[in-house]
Coordinates of C-alpha atoms and ligand atoms in Angstrom, one line a residue:
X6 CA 0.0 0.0 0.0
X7 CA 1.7 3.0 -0.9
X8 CA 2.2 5.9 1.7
X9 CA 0.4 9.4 2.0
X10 CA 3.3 11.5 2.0
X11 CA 1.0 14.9 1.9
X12 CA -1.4 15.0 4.7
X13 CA -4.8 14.9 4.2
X14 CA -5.8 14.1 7.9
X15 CA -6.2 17.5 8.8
X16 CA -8.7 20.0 8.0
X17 CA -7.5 22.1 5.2
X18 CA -7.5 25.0 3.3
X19 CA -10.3 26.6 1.8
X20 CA -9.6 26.8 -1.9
X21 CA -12.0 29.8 -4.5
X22 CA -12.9 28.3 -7.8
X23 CA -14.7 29.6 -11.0
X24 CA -18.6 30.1 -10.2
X25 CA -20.8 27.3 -10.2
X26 CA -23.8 26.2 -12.5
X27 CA -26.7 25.1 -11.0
X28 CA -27.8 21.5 -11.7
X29 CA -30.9 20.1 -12.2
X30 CA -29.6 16.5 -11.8
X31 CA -32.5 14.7 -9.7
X32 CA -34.4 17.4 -9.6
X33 CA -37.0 16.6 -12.5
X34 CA -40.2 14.8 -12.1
X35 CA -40.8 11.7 -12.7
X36 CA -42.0 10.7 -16.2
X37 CA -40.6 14.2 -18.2
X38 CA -40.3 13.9 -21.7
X39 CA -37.2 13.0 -23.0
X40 CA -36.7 15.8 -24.8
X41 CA -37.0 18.3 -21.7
X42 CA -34.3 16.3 -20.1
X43 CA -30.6 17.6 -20.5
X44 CA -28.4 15.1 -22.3
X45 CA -26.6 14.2 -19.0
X46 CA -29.7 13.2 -17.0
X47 CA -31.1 11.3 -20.0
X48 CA -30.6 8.2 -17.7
X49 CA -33.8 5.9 -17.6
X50 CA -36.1 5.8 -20.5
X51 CA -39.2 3.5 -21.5
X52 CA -40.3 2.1 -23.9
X53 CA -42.6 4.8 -24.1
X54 CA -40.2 8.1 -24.3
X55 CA -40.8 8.8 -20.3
X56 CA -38.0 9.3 -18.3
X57 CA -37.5 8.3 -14.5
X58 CA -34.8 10.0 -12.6
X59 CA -33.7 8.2 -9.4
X60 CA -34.9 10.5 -6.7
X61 CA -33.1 12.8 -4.6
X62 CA -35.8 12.9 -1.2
X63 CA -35.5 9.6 0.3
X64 CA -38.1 8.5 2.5
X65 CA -37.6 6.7 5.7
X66 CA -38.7 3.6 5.8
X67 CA -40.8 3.4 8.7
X68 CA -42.9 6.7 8.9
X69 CA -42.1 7.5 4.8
X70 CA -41.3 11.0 5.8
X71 CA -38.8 12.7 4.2
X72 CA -35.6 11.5 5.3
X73 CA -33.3 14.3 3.6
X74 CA -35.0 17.5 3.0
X75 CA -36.5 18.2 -0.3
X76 CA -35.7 21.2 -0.2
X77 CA -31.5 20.6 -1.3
X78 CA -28.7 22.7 0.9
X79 CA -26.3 24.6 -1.0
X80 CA -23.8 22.3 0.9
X81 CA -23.2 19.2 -0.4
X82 CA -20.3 16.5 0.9
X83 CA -17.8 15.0 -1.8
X84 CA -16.2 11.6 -0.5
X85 CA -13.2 10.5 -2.4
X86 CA -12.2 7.1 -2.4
X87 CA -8.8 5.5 -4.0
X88 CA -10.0 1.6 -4.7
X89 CA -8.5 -0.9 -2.5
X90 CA -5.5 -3.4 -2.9
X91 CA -6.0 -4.7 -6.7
X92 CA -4.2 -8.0 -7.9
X93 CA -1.7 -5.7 -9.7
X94 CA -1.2 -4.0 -6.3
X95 CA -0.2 -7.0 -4.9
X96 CA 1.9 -7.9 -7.5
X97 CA 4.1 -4.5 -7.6
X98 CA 3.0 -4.3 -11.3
X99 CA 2.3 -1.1 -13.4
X100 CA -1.6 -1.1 -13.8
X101 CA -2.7 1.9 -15.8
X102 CA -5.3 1.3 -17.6
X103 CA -5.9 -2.5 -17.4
X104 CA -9.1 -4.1 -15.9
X105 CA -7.8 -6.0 -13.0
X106 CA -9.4 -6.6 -10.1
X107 CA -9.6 -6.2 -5.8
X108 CA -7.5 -8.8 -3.8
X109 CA -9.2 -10.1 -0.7
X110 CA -7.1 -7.4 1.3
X111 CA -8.5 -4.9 -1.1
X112 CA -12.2 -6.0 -0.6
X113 CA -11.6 -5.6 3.1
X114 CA -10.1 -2.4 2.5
X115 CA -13.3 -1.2 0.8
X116 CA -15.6 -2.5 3.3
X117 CA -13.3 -0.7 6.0
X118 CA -13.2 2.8 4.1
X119 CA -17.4 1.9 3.9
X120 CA -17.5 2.1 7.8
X121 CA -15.7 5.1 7.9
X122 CA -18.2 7.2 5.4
X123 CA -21.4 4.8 7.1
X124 CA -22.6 8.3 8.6
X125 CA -22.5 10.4 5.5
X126 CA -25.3 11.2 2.8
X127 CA -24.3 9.8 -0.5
X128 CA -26.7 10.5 -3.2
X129 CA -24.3 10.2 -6.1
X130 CA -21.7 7.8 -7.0
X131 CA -19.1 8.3 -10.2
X132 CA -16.6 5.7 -10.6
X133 CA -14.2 5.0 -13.4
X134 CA -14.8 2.6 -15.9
X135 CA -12.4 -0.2 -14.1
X136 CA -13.6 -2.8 -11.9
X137 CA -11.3 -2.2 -9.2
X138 CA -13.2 0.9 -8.5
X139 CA -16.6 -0.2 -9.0
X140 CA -16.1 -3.1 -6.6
X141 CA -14.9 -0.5 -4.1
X142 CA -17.6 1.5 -4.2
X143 CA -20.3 -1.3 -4.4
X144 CA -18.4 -2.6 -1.0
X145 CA -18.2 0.6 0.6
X146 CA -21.5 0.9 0.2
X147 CA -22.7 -1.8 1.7
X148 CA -21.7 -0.8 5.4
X149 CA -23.8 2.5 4.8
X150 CA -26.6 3.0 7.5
X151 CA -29.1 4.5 4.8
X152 CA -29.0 1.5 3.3
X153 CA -29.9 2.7 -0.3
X154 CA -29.1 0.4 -2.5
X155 CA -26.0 1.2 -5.5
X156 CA -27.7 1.0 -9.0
X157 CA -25.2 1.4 -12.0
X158 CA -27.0 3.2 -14.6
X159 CA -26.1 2.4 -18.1
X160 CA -25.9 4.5 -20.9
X161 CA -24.3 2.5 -23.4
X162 CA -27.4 2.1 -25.4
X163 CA -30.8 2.8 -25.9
X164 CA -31.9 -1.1 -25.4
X165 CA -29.6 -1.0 -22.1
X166 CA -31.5 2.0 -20.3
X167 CA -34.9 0.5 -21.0
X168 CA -33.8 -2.7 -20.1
X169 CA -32.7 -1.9 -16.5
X170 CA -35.5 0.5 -16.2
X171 CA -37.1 0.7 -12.5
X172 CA -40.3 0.6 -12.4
X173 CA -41.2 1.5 -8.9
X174 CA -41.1 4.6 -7.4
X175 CA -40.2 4.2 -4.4
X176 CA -37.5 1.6 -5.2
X177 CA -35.6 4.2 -7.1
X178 CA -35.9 6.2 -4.1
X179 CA -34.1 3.8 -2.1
X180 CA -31.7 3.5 -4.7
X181 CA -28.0 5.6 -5.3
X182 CA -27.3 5.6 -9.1
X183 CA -23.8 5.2 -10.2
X184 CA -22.2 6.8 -12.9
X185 CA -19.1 5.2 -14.6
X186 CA -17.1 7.3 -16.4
X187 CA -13.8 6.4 -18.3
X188 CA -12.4 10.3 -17.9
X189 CA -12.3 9.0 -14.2
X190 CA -9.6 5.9 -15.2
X191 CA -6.3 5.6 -14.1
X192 CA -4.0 7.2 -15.8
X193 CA -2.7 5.3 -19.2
X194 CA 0.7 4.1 -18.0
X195 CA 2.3 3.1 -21.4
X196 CA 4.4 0.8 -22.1
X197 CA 5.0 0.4 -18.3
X198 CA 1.3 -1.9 -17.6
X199 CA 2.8 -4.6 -16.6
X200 CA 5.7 -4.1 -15.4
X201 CA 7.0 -4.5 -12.1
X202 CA 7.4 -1.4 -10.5
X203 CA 11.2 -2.6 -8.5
X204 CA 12.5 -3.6 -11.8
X205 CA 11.7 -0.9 -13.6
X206 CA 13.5 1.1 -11.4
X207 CA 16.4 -0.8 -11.4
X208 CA 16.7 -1.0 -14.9
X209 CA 15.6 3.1 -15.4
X210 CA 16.6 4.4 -12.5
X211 CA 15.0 5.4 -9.3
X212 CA 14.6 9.0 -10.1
X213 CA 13.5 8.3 -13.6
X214 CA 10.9 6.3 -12.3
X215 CA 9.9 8.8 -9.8
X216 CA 9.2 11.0 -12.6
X217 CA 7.0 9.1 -14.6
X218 CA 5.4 8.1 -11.6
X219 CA 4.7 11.5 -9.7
X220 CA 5.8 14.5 -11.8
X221 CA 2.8 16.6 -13.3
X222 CA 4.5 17.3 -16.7
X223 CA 6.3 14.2 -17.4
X224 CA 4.8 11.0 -19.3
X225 CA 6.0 7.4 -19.1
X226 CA 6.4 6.1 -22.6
X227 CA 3.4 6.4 -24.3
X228 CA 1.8 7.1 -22.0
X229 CA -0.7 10.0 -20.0
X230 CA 1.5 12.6 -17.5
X231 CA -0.8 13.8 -14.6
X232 CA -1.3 16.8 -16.7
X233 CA -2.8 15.1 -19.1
X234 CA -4.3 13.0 -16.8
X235 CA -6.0 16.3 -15.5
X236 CA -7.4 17.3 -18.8
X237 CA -9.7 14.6 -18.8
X238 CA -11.0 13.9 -15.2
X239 CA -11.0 17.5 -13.7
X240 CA -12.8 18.3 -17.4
X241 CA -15.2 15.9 -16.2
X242 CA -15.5 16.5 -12.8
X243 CA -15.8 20.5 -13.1
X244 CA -18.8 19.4 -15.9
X245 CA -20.9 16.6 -14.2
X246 CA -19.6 16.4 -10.7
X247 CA -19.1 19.8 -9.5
X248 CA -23.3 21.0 -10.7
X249 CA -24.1 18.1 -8.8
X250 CA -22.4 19.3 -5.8
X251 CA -24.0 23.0 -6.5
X252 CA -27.4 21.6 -6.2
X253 CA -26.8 20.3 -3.1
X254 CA -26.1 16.6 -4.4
X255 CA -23.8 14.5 -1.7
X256 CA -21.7 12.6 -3.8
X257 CA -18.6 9.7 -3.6
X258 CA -15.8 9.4 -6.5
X259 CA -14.3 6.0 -6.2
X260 CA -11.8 6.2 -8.4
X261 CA -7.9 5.7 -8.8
X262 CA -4.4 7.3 -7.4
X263 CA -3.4 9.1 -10.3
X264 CA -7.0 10.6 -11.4
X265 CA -7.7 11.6 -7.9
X266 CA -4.6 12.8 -7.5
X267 CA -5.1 15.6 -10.7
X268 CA -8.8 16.5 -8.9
X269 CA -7.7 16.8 -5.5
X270 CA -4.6 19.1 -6.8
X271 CA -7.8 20.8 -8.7
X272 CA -9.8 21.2 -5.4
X273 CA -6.9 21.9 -3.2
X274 CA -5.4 24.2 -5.7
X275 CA -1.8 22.5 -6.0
X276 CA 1.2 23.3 -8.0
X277 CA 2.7 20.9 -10.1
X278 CA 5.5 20.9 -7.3
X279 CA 3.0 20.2 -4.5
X280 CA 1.4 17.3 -6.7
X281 CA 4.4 15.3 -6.7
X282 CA 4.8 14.7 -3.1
X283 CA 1.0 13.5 -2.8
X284 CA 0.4 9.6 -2.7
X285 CA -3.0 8.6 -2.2
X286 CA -3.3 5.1 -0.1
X287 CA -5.8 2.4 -0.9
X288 CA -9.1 2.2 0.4
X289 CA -8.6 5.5 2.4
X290 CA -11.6 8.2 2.0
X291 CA -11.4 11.7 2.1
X292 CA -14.2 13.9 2.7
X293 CA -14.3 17.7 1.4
X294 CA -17.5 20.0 1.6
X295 CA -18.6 21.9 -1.2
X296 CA -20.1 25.4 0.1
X297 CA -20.9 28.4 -1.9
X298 CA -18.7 27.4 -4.6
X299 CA -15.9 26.4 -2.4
X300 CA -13.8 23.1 -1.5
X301 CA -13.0 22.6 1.9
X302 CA -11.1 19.9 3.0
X303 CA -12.1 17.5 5.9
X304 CA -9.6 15.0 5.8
X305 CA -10.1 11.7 6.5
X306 CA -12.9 10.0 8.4
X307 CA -11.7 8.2 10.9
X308 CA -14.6 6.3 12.0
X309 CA -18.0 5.7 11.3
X310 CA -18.7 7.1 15.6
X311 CA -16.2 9.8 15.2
X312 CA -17.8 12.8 16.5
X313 CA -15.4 15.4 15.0
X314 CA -16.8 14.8 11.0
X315 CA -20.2 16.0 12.2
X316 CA -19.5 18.7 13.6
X317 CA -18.0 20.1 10.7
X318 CA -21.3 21.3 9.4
X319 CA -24.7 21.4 10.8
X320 CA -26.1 19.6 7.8
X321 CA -24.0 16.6 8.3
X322 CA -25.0 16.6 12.6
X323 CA -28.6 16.4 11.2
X324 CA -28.1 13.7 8.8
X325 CA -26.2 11.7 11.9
X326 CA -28.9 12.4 13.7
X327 CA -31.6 10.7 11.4
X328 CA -30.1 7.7 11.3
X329 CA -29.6 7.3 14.9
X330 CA -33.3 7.9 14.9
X331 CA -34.3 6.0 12.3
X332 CA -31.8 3.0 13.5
X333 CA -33.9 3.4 16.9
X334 CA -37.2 2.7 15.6
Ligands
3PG21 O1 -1.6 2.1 -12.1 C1 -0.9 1.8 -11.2 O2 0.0 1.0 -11.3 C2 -1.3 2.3 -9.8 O3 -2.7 2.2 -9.6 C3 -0.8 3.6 -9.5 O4 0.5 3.6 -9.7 P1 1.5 4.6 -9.2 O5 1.5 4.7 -7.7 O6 2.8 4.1 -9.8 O7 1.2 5.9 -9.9

């Protein structure tokens, strides 16, 4: 498991960015034409043109009140997750962009970093297009109190969103759709995917490999530098993530060390010096608030009972204190 040389334990800074555009992601009715539906929402469609977005108010089981207000806070939280141990992990080998999946250290990993965000809303999930990250968040999410289920919602074709079209209200309601987006892949290591990481340094050099490896402007052989790393997933994340977050949308990234590490030196406003000191570990979250158009970083969860992330904002307390309620009944 690799080691966080940049602390992101403690609360950190609060970083300006460009102003935010509202979104109406979850927002719609249910059963709006398609065609009033921007391209991005266009998730569920039936055989008959109607669209269902998976809702945003989630009622509590036992009383169906409104569990999170409808009415969304201009505060939203933003968990970021690095999957756990992969195979490739294990084996010291270059991964990039291959398709490999969890080891059984990894899977615990994700159920670990699951406990840690149990108490937090998550009403969004993107992940990258790679298994190791859609296991993670699947797993994570299964040690969440709310209990809403993870749905991945699949856009591939028009045959596939009809076909996995839910046709229960309040199913969807109960449900967390996930989002899995390529942009948010690893970045494309070259013609170092599947190599071993100690041999290549012996044979390049140790601060050759520390280049490719953590420099911002520097790419392995054909391969992607963080920079261009960047250009696709904060590209992404400033145009589908960040409106979610504006409209008050709580949302988890599970995703991969070198595309969180271009956001997170996006949302915490790094230089390409700073970035090359920051290592993300496995299976660790870290939790940022998004308020009036800024990041603020809130470090890492420690545990699912640890007072100190809720007090951080009163909407979080609130939340806690619904499911302690709810878990009462
Ligand atoms: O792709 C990989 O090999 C790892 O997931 C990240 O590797 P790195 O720590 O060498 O950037």
């Amino acid at each position: 498991m690799a080691s966080t040389t940049m602390s992101h334990q403690a609360i950190g800074s609060t970083v300006s960015h460009r102003p935010f555009r509202a979104s109406q992601f979850l927002k719609e009715p249910l059963n709006v034409p398609m065609n009033f539906i921007p391209k991005r929402f266009k998730i569920e469609a039936t055989a008959s043109s109607q669209v269902s977005v998976i809702g945003n108010t989630v009622l509590s089981p036992s009383k169906n009140k409104p569990f999170e207000s409808k009415k969304k806070s201009n505060e939203a939280a933003l968990i970021l997750i690095r999957h756990g141990e992969s195979l490739w992990n294990e084996k010291n080998l270059f991964t990039g962009c291959v398709d490999v999946p969890l080891t059984q250290k990894g899977v615990g990993e994700a159920i670990e970093a699951g406990k840690k965000i149990s108490n937090i809303p998550v009403d969004l999930i993107f992940t990258s297009s790679l298994i190791r990250a859609q296991m993670t968040a699947m797993l994570a999410m299964t040690q969440h109190r709310r209990k809403k289920v993870p749905i991945i919602l699949h856009n591939e074709s028009v045959k596939a969103k009809t076909w996995s079209h839910v046709f229960s209200e309040e199913t969807r309601k109960q449900s967390i759709p996930v989002i899995a987006a390529w942009q948010l892949n690893e970045r494309m290591y070259g013609e170092l995917q599947g190599l071993n990481k100690k041999e290549t340094a012996e044979r390049y050099g140790t601060q050759q490999v520390h280049e490719w490896r953590r420099s911002y402007e520097i790419p392995p052989p054909k391969g992607e530098s963080l920079e261009m790393c960047a250009e696709r997933a904060v590209a992404y994340f400033e145009d589908n993530i960040k409106p979610e977050l504006a409209s008050g949308n709580n949302v988890m990234i599970a995703a991969h060390g070198n595309s969180l590490r271009s956001i997170i030196m996006y949302l915490d406003d790094l230089t390409s010096q700073e970035v090359t000191t920051l290592d993300l570990s496995t299976g660790i979250p870290l939790l940022y608030i998004f308020k009036e158009g800024k990041f603020m970083k809130r470090g890492s969860p420690v545990g699912p009972t640890e007072a100190g992330v809720y007090a951080y904002t009163k909407r979080l307390a609130q939340y806690r204190e619904k499911l302690d309620e709810a878990s009462l009944k």
